């Protein structure tokens, strides 16, 4: 089969690789109809995640048709159309029973690596380095899905791939970012980062009852999409985020702040240069500008929700501000399994149509080009869907977008 494989910093190649096989009787093989590139794939692409190996198959957002199941699979059969969550969960361990699926104790065969890095291991994740299990990803024609009775959710035929694909990650992830804010009626939520996950945090915050959402980014088309979702916006290149937020909230600050940026934040000032130098010298693995600013801006007693990805250590962390002002920090890889069914219901009820985020649809063969434009935010690229069977002309959904082939 064809698959998009990692070959080092900013190098991916679509290659012929062996087809996946059933290895355990709880596995299913899924023939992929649509797969997406995630912002967190860029951390791999940019060489910031350790334990990647040349030839690793990328991709953790995918869906398709079940073409083979192991003998012990009960909930799925050949022909089912499914979306697969990015964390792999056994469904039986302590954390799965607590609905904390991204912390499953049984799905990371390289738990020892993660224990060295983090003290304890989390769940295995598709296509996301050997630290999270070394599972082959879904930017491919086929994928092996372990614990197939636990993860994949069947989706109805009347919904398009683009409407349900993002149940695999960015919709539940953005939603959990908003849910962690404990939103009450009248709340103002500030969101750093208007990438795909940020876009879903914006819409989820409104679904959960926020009165105002203020979204912060610098990329015009992302800010426009945020405004289309009902957010007020701040372009941090043009003005002080802190001062503007205080203006907008009567000097008190937002009730909760979501970091939808993570480890590769850009910042307008010297602090970014400082963080880049530290990161390059391996003295600091993550560039946490958005997180620092979110903490400083949040109102006293508010919540900081960290859903952007971090992988290591930061410095200049304003713990004094957190402690003195009674802030609560919540974080975690999304427990996707917990959210798939309720969010699918919201899609079926017409409360949200996740396809709004797609700017580009291309063939799987175009993955290297797609990574390049997504990384550089060229061609107004916000979210790319790759289709192994695609033979269209790469047209985006809107005439203002063009795709070159
Ligand atoms: Zn993702
Ligand atoms: Zn488990």
Short mmCIF file of C-alpha atoms and ligand atoms in Angstrom, two decimals:
data_model
loop_
_atom_site.label_atom_id
_atom_site.label_comp_id
_atom_site.label_asym_id
_atom_site.label_seq_id
_atom_site.Cartn_x
_atom_site.Cartn_y
_atom_site.Cartn_z
CA UNK A 1 0.00 0.00 0.00
CA UNK A 2 0.96 3.65 -0.17
CA UNK A 3 1.74 5.56 3.01
CA UNK A 4 3.15 8.94 4.00
CA UNK A 5 6.42 8.26 5.82
CA UNK A 6 8.66 10.49 7.96
CA UNK A 7 12.30 10.82 6.90
CA UNK A 8 13.67 13.56 9.15
CA UNK A 9 13.18 17.26 9.65
CA UNK A 10 10.70 18.63 7.05
CA UNK A 11 10.97 15.45 4.99
CA UNK A 12 8.03 13.19 4.31
CA UNK A 13 7.63 10.81 1.36
CA UNK A 14 4.73 8.79 0.03
CA UNK A 15 6.11 5.30 -0.44
CA UNK A 16 5.05 1.73 -1.04
CA UNK A 17 5.11 -0.17 2.25
CA UNK A 18 3.80 -3.59 3.33
CA UNK A 19 0.04 -3.80 3.96
CA UNK A 20 -0.91 -3.91 7.65
CA UNK A 21 -1.93 -7.30 9.05
CA UNK A 22 -4.14 -8.41 11.92
CA UNK A 23 -1.65 -9.00 14.76
CA UNK A 24 -4.08 -9.53 17.64
CA UNK A 25 -7.58 -10.94 17.46
CA UNK A 26 -9.02 -7.62 18.70
CA UNK A 27 -7.58 -5.72 15.70
CA UNK A 28 -9.41 -4.42 12.65
CA UNK A 29 -7.98 -3.28 9.34
CA UNK A 30 -9.50 -0.07 8.01
CA UNK A 31 -9.33 1.00 4.35
CA UNK A 32 -8.88 4.73 4.65
CA UNK A 33 -11.21 7.06 2.78
CA UNK A 34 -10.04 10.33 4.38
CA UNK A 35 -7.17 11.35 6.63
CA UNK A 36 -6.02 14.75 7.84
CA UNK A 37 -2.80 16.52 8.71
CA UNK A 38 -2.81 17.84 12.26
CA UNK A 39 -0.96 20.78 13.78
CA UNK A 40 0.71 18.27 16.07
CA UNK A 41 2.06 16.46 12.98
CA UNK A 42 4.04 19.63 12.39
CA UNK A 43 5.93 19.07 15.65
CA UNK A 44 7.07 15.74 14.13
CA UNK A 45 7.71 17.39 10.76
CA UNK A 46 9.79 20.09 12.44
CA UNK A 47 11.87 17.45 14.20
CA UNK A 48 10.86 18.49 17.72
CA UNK A 49 9.52 15.12 18.91
CA UNK A 50 12.18 12.56 19.88
CA UNK A 51 12.08 8.81 19.09
CA UNK A 52 10.91 9.16 15.48
CA UNK A 53 12.48 6.66 13.10
CA UNK A 54 13.02 7.00 9.36
CA UNK A 55 10.14 5.38 7.54
CA UNK A 56 7.56 5.81 10.33
CA UNK A 57 4.05 6.18 8.88
CA UNK A 58 2.45 9.45 10.01
CA UNK A 59 -1.18 10.31 10.68
CA UNK A 60 -3.57 10.05 13.62
CA UNK A 61 -6.75 11.53 12.13
CA UNK A 62 -8.40 9.01 9.82
CA UNK A 63 -11.57 7.17 8.90
CA UNK A 64 -12.71 4.60 6.41
CA UNK A 65 -14.23 1.19 5.89
CA UNK A 66 -13.56 -1.91 7.96
CA UNK A 67 -12.15 -4.53 5.57
CA UNK A 68 -10.99 -7.19 8.02
CA UNK A 69 -11.57 -7.98 11.72
CA UNK A 70 -9.87 -10.31 14.19
CA UNK A 71 -11.84 -13.22 15.66
CA UNK A 72 -12.50 -11.43 18.96
CA UNK A 73 -13.95 -8.24 17.49
CA UNK A 74 -17.64 -8.03 18.43
CA UNK A 75 -18.76 -4.45 17.72
CA UNK A 76 -17.52 -4.06 14.16
CA UNK A 77 -17.95 -6.02 10.98
CA UNK A 78 -16.52 -5.84 7.49
CA UNK A 79 -18.17 -2.98 5.58
CA UNK A 80 -18.75 -0.69 8.59
CA UNK A 81 -17.82 2.95 8.01
CA UNK A 82 -15.87 4.18 11.03
CA UNK A 83 -13.93 7.13 12.45
CA UNK A 84 -10.92 6.12 14.56
CA UNK A 85 -9.86 8.12 17.67
CA UNK A 86 -6.18 9.11 17.83
CA UNK A 87 -5.41 7.63 21.27
CA UNK A 88 -5.49 3.84 21.47
CA UNK A 89 -7.37 2.57 24.53
CA UNK A 90 -8.00 -0.91 25.92
CA UNK A 91 -11.35 -0.09 27.52
CA UNK A 92 -10.60 -2.20 30.59
CA UNK A 93 -7.85 -0.61 32.67
CA UNK A 94 -8.20 1.81 35.59
CA UNK A 95 -7.95 4.90 33.40
CA UNK A 96 -10.26 3.61 30.66
CA UNK A 97 -12.86 2.85 33.34
CA UNK A 98 -12.44 6.43 34.56
CA UNK A 99 -13.06 7.60 30.96
CA UNK A 100 -9.51 8.95 30.80
CA UNK A 101 -8.76 7.10 27.60
CA UNK A 102 -5.62 9.00 26.59
CA UNK A 103 -4.03 7.66 29.78
CA UNK A 104 -4.76 3.98 29.03
CA UNK A 105 -2.22 1.75 30.77
CA UNK A 106 -2.26 -1.08 28.26
CA UNK A 107 -1.64 0.38 24.82
CA UNK A 108 1.86 1.84 24.89
CA UNK A 109 4.41 -0.95 24.37
CA UNK A 110 7.16 1.64 24.83
CA UNK A 111 5.85 2.81 28.18
CA UNK A 112 9.42 2.61 29.55
CA UNK A 113 10.49 5.40 27.20
CA UNK A 114 7.62 7.62 28.24
CA UNK A 115 8.30 6.86 31.90
CA UNK A 116 11.85 8.13 31.46
CA UNK A 117 10.63 11.31 29.80
CA UNK A 118 7.48 12.04 31.81
CA UNK A 119 7.62 9.90 34.96
CA UNK A 120 4.60 7.88 33.80
CA UNK A 121 3.36 6.77 30.39
CA UNK A 122 0.16 7.70 28.59
CA UNK A 123 -1.74 5.74 25.95
CA UNK A 124 -0.40 4.65 22.60
CA UNK A 125 -1.14 7.07 19.75
CA UNK A 126 -1.27 6.36 16.02
CA UNK A 127 1.59 7.75 13.97
CA UNK A 128 3.15 9.74 16.74
CA UNK A 129 6.70 8.60 17.52
CA UNK A 130 7.96 5.60 19.44
CA UNK A 131 7.42 7.41 22.73
CA UNK A 132 3.71 6.78 22.18
CA UNK A 133 4.04 3.22 20.99
CA UNK A 134 5.42 3.44 17.46
CA UNK A 135 2.05 2.59 15.90
CA UNK A 136 1.80 3.02 12.13
CA UNK A 137 -0.41 6.00 11.35
CA UNK A 138 -3.35 6.65 9.10
CA UNK A 139 -1.87 8.78 6.31
CA UNK A 140 -1.98 5.61 4.26
CA UNK A 141 -4.31 3.42 2.25
CA UNK A 142 -4.88 1.06 5.18
CA UNK A 143 -4.29 1.04 8.93
CA UNK A 144 -4.31 -1.59 11.64
CA UNK A 145 -6.58 -0.50 14.49
CA UNK A 146 -5.89 -2.31 17.78
CA UNK A 147 -8.70 -2.66 20.37
CA UNK A 148 -11.17 -2.19 17.55
CA UNK A 149 -14.14 -2.78 19.84
CA UNK A 150 -13.18 0.20 22.00
CA UNK A 151 -12.11 3.04 19.71
CA UNK A 152 -13.76 3.31 16.29
CA UNK A 153 -17.23 4.79 16.09
CA UNK A 154 -19.65 3.90 13.29
CA UNK A 155 -20.91 6.91 11.37
CA UNK A 156 -24.14 7.23 9.36
CA UNK A 157 -24.03 7.27 5.57
CA UNK A 158 -25.82 10.60 5.19
CA UNK A 159 -22.91 12.52 6.76
CA UNK A 160 -19.89 13.27 4.57
CA UNK A 161 -16.34 12.32 5.51
CA UNK A 162 -15.56 15.99 6.12
CA UNK A 163 -18.44 16.25 8.61
CA UNK A 164 -17.28 13.34 10.79
CA UNK A 165 -13.51 12.90 10.18
CA UNK A 166 -12.56 15.42 12.86
CA UNK A 167 -14.21 13.33 15.58
CA UNK A 168 -10.84 11.52 15.41
CA UNK A 169 -9.06 14.40 17.11
CA UNK A 170 -9.50 18.12 16.58
CA UNK A 171 -13.20 18.43 17.39
CA UNK A 172 -13.01 16.45 20.68
CA UNK A 173 -9.65 18.11 21.44
CA UNK A 174 -11.00 21.61 20.91
CA UNK A 175 -14.13 20.66 22.82
CA UNK A 176 -12.21 19.28 25.80
CA UNK A 177 -10.16 22.51 25.82
CA UNK A 178 -13.42 24.41 26.25
CA UNK A 179 -14.97 21.90 28.66
CA UNK A 180 -11.99 22.21 31.00
CA UNK A 181 -12.92 25.90 31.41
CA UNK A 182 -16.05 24.98 33.45
CA UNK A 183 -17.99 27.53 31.43
CA UNK A 184 -20.91 29.25 33.17
CA UNK A 185 -23.51 31.49 31.53
CA UNK A 186 -22.06 34.95 31.00
CA UNK A 187 -18.45 33.77 30.88
CA UNK A 188 -15.82 35.29 28.63
CA UNK A 189 -13.32 32.79 27.26
CA UNK A 190 -10.03 33.86 25.65
CA UNK A 191 -8.40 31.46 23.22
CA UNK A 192 -4.76 31.63 22.10
CA UNK A 193 -4.33 30.08 18.65
CA UNK A 194 -6.88 29.97 15.81
CA UNK A 195 -5.54 26.87 14.11
CA UNK A 196 -7.94 23.97 13.57
CA UNK A 197 -8.12 22.99 17.25
CA UNK A 198 -8.57 26.62 18.28
CA UNK A 199 -11.44 26.91 15.81
CA UNK A 200 -13.18 23.98 17.49
CA UNK A 201 -12.50 25.44 20.94
CA UNK A 202 -14.19 28.66 19.84
CA UNK A 203 -17.31 26.88 18.60
CA UNK A 204 -17.33 24.48 21.56
CA UNK A 205 -17.10 27.34 24.05
CA UNK A 206 -20.29 28.77 22.56
CA UNK A 207 -21.94 25.31 22.53
CA UNK A 208 -21.11 25.09 26.25
CA UNK A 209 -22.72 28.46 27.00
CA UNK A 210 -19.97 31.08 26.83
CA UNK A 211 -21.28 34.60 26.29
CA UNK A 212 -18.13 35.95 24.64
CA UNK A 213 -15.15 34.26 23.02
CA UNK A 214 -12.04 36.28 22.26
CA UNK A 215 -9.61 34.61 19.88
CA UNK A 216 -5.94 35.55 19.47
CA UNK A 217 -3.77 34.84 16.42
CA UNK A 218 -1.88 36.71 13.71
CA UNK A 219 -2.97 34.91 10.53
CA UNK A 220 -5.76 36.87 8.77
CA UNK A 221 -7.66 33.88 7.37
CA UNK A 222 -7.61 32.15 10.75
CA UNK A 223 -8.90 35.28 12.46
CA UNK A 224 -11.59 35.54 9.78
CA UNK A 225 -12.67 31.93 10.40
CA UNK A 226 -12.75 32.68 14.14
CA UNK A 227 -15.02 35.67 13.50
CA UNK A 228 -17.24 33.52 11.31
CA UNK A 229 -17.60 31.30 14.38
CA UNK A 230 -18.76 34.23 16.48
CA UNK A 231 -15.50 35.19 18.19
CA UNK A 232 -14.11 38.66 18.71
CA UNK A 233 -10.46 38.67 17.64
CA UNK A 234 -7.10 40.16 18.59
CA UNK A 235 -4.15 40.19 16.18
CA UNK A 236 -1.17 40.02 18.53
CA UNK A 237 1.14 41.54 15.91
CA UNK A 238 -0.84 44.76 15.99
CA UNK A 239 -1.58 45.34 19.65
CA UNK A 240 -0.88 44.27 23.21
CA UNK A 241 -2.98 41.22 23.98
CA UNK A 242 -2.94 41.95 27.70
CA UNK A 243 -4.07 45.56 27.35
CA UNK A 244 -6.77 44.74 24.83
CA UNK A 245 -8.16 41.90 26.96
CA UNK A 246 -8.26 44.13 30.03
CA UNK A 247 -10.09 46.76 27.97
CA UNK A 248 -12.62 44.21 26.79
CA UNK A 249 -13.29 42.76 30.25
CA UNK A 250 -13.56 45.87 32.39
CA UNK A 251 -10.03 45.35 33.73
CA UNK A 252 -10.78 42.00 35.29
CA UNK A 253 -9.55 39.56 32.62
CA UNK A 254 -11.22 36.61 30.90
CA UNK A 255 -12.89 33.98 33.11
CA UNK A 256 -10.85 31.24 31.48
CA UNK A 257 -8.02 31.08 28.96
CA UNK A 258 -7.32 28.25 26.54
CA UNK A 259 -3.83 27.58 25.16
CA UNK A 260 -4.54 26.09 21.74
CA UNK A 261 -0.99 26.83 20.59
CA UNK A 262 1.42 24.61 22.48
CA UNK A 263 5.12 24.17 22.12
CA UNK A 264 5.88 26.19 18.99
CA UNK A 265 4.41 29.54 19.91
CA UNK A 266 5.41 32.67 18.04
CA UNK A 267 5.62 35.93 19.92
CA UNK A 268 6.09 39.51 18.86
CA UNK A 269 8.94 40.35 21.18
CA UNK A 270 12.43 39.35 22.25
CA UNK A 271 10.97 36.58 24.35
CA UNK A 272 10.50 34.43 21.21
CA UNK A 273 14.17 34.80 20.29
CA UNK A 274 15.11 33.86 23.83
CA UNK A 275 12.90 30.78 23.68
CA UNK A 276 14.14 29.78 20.23
CA UNK A 277 17.76 29.94 21.39
CA UNK A 278 16.98 27.91 24.48
CA UNK A 279 15.02 25.38 22.41
CA UNK A 280 17.78 25.08 19.80
CA UNK A 281 20.34 24.48 22.54
CA UNK A 282 18.07 21.83 24.07
CA UNK A 283 17.96 23.89 27.27
CA UNK A 284 14.21 24.25 26.88
CA UNK A 285 12.17 21.92 24.69
CA UNK A 286 9.05 24.02 24.29
CA UNK A 287 8.41 27.69 23.47
CA UNK A 288 5.64 28.61 25.86
CA UNK A 289 4.85 32.22 25.01
CA UNK A 290 1.10 31.67 24.61
CA UNK A 291 0.89 29.84 27.92
CA UNK A 292 2.75 32.56 29.81
CA UNK A 293 0.53 35.24 28.32
CA UNK A 294 -2.66 33.27 29.01
CA UNK A 295 -1.66 32.98 32.67
CA UNK A 296 -0.90 36.69 33.01
CA UNK A 297 -4.18 37.68 31.33
CA UNK A 298 -6.58 35.33 33.15
CA UNK A 299 -8.79 36.84 35.84
CA UNK A 300 -8.11 36.00 39.49
CA UNK A 301 -9.45 32.57 40.37
CA UNK A 302 -9.84 31.64 36.68
CA UNK A 303 -8.96 28.53 34.72
CA UNK A 304 -6.05 27.95 32.34
CA UNK A 305 -6.88 25.14 29.92
CA UNK A 306 -3.81 23.78 28.13
CA UNK A 307 -4.82 21.67 25.15
CA UNK A 308 -1.96 22.70 22.81
CA UNK A 309 0.77 20.06 22.80
CA UNK A 310 3.85 20.28 25.03
CA UNK A 311 6.55 17.64 25.05
CA UNK A 312 9.15 18.59 27.59
CA UNK A 313 10.33 21.48 29.71
CA UNK A 314 9.82 25.22 29.79
CA UNK A 315 11.34 28.01 31.77
CA UNK A 316 10.19 31.49 32.87
CA UNK A 317 6.99 29.80 33.98
CA UNK A 318 4.99 32.36 36.02
CA UNK A 319 4.14 30.10 38.91
CA UNK A 320 3.92 33.16 41.18
CA UNK A 321 1.02 34.52 39.14
CA UNK A 322 -0.69 31.11 39.22
CA UNK A 323 -0.32 30.76 42.98
CA UNK A 324 -0.93 34.33 44.11
CA UNK A 325 -4.10 34.59 42.02
CA UNK A 326 -5.55 31.14 42.68
CA UNK A 327 -5.55 30.00 39.06
CA UNK A 328 -6.41 26.42 38.16
CA UNK A 329 -4.46 24.74 35.35
CA UNK A 330 -6.10 21.84 33.54
CA UNK A 331 -4.57 19.92 30.68
CA UNK A 332 -4.22 16.60 28.91
CA UNK A 333 -4.29 14.79 25.60
CA UNK A 334 -7.95 14.62 24.67
CA UNK A 335 -9.90 11.61 25.96
CA UNK A 336 -11.36 11.36 22.48
CA UNK A 337 -13.42 8.20 23.06
CA UNK A 338 -15.45 10.02 25.73
CA UNK A 339 -16.57 12.71 23.31
CA UNK A 340 -17.12 10.92 20.01
CA UNK A 341 -20.72 9.85 20.52
CA UNK A 342 -22.06 13.07 22.10
CA UNK A 343 -20.29 15.19 19.51
CA UNK A 344 -21.56 12.97 16.68
CA UNK A 345 -25.04 13.67 18.06
CA UNK A 346 -24.40 17.40 17.93
CA UNK A 347 -23.34 17.01 14.28
CA UNK A 348 -26.44 14.97 13.47
CA UNK A 349 -28.62 17.57 15.24
CA UNK A 350 -27.13 20.30 13.07
CA UNK A 351 -25.59 22.17 16.01
CA UNK A 352 -22.23 22.20 14.24
CA UNK A 353 -20.85 21.17 10.87
CA UNK A 354 -17.13 20.47 11.34
CA UNK A 355 -16.43 20.62 7.59
CA UNK A 356 -16.14 24.42 7.89
CA UNK A 357 -12.47 24.02 8.82
CA UNK A 358 -11.37 22.25 5.60
CA UNK A 359 -9.52 24.55 3.20
CA UNK A 360 -7.78 21.93 1.04
CA UNK A 361 -8.59 18.45 -0.22
CA UNK A 362 -5.85 16.52 -2.00
CA UNK A 363 -4.63 13.09 -2.90
CA UNK A 364 -2.56 11.14 -0.39
CA UNK A 365 0.22 11.38 -3.01
CA UNK A 366 0.32 15.12 -2.38
CA UNK A 367 1.17 14.74 1.32
CA UNK A 368 4.67 16.31 1.00
CA UNK A 369 3.22 19.38 -0.71
CA UNK A 370 0.38 19.50 1.80
CA UNK A 371 2.79 19.44 4.76
CA UNK A 372 4.77 22.25 3.19
CA UNK A 373 1.83 24.61 2.66
CA UNK A 374 0.30 23.74 6.03
CA UNK A 375 3.56 24.43 7.86
CA UNK A 376 4.12 27.72 6.06
CA UNK A 377 0.42 28.70 6.15
CA UNK A 378 0.70 29.23 2.37
CA UNK A 379 -2.33 29.40 0.12
CA UNK A 380 -4.51 30.27 3.16
CA UNK A 381 -4.11 26.69 4.30
CA UNK A 382 -5.85 25.90 7.59
CA UNK A 383 -6.78 22.21 7.33
CA UNK A 384 -5.88 19.61 4.71
CA UNK A 385 -7.81 16.41 4.06
CA UNK A 386 -5.95 13.71 2.10
CA UNK A 387 -7.79 10.98 0.22
CA UNK A 388 -6.03 7.87 -1.07
CA UNK A 389 -8.63 7.57 -3.83
CA UNK A 390 -8.77 11.25 -4.69
CA UNK A 391 -8.65 12.05 -8.38
CA UNK A 392 -10.13 15.53 -8.23
CA UNK A 393 -8.20 18.65 -9.07
CA UNK A 394 -7.44 19.67 -5.51
CA UNK A 395 -10.12 22.31 -5.47
CA UNK A 396 -10.74 23.87 -2.13
CA UNK A 397 -14.32 24.50 -1.08
CA UNK A 398 -14.08 28.24 -1.61
CA UNK A 399 -13.03 30.03 -4.79
CA UNK A 400 -10.65 32.19 -2.80
CA UNK A 401 -8.47 29.14 -2.24
CA UNK A 402 -6.47 27.58 -5.03
CA UNK A 403 -4.46 24.44 -5.10
CA UNK A 404 -1.58 23.89 -7.50
CA UNK A 405 -0.77 20.49 -8.90
ZN1 LIG B 1 -4.22 15.69 15.69
ZN1 LIG B 2 -7.05 1.13 29.09
#
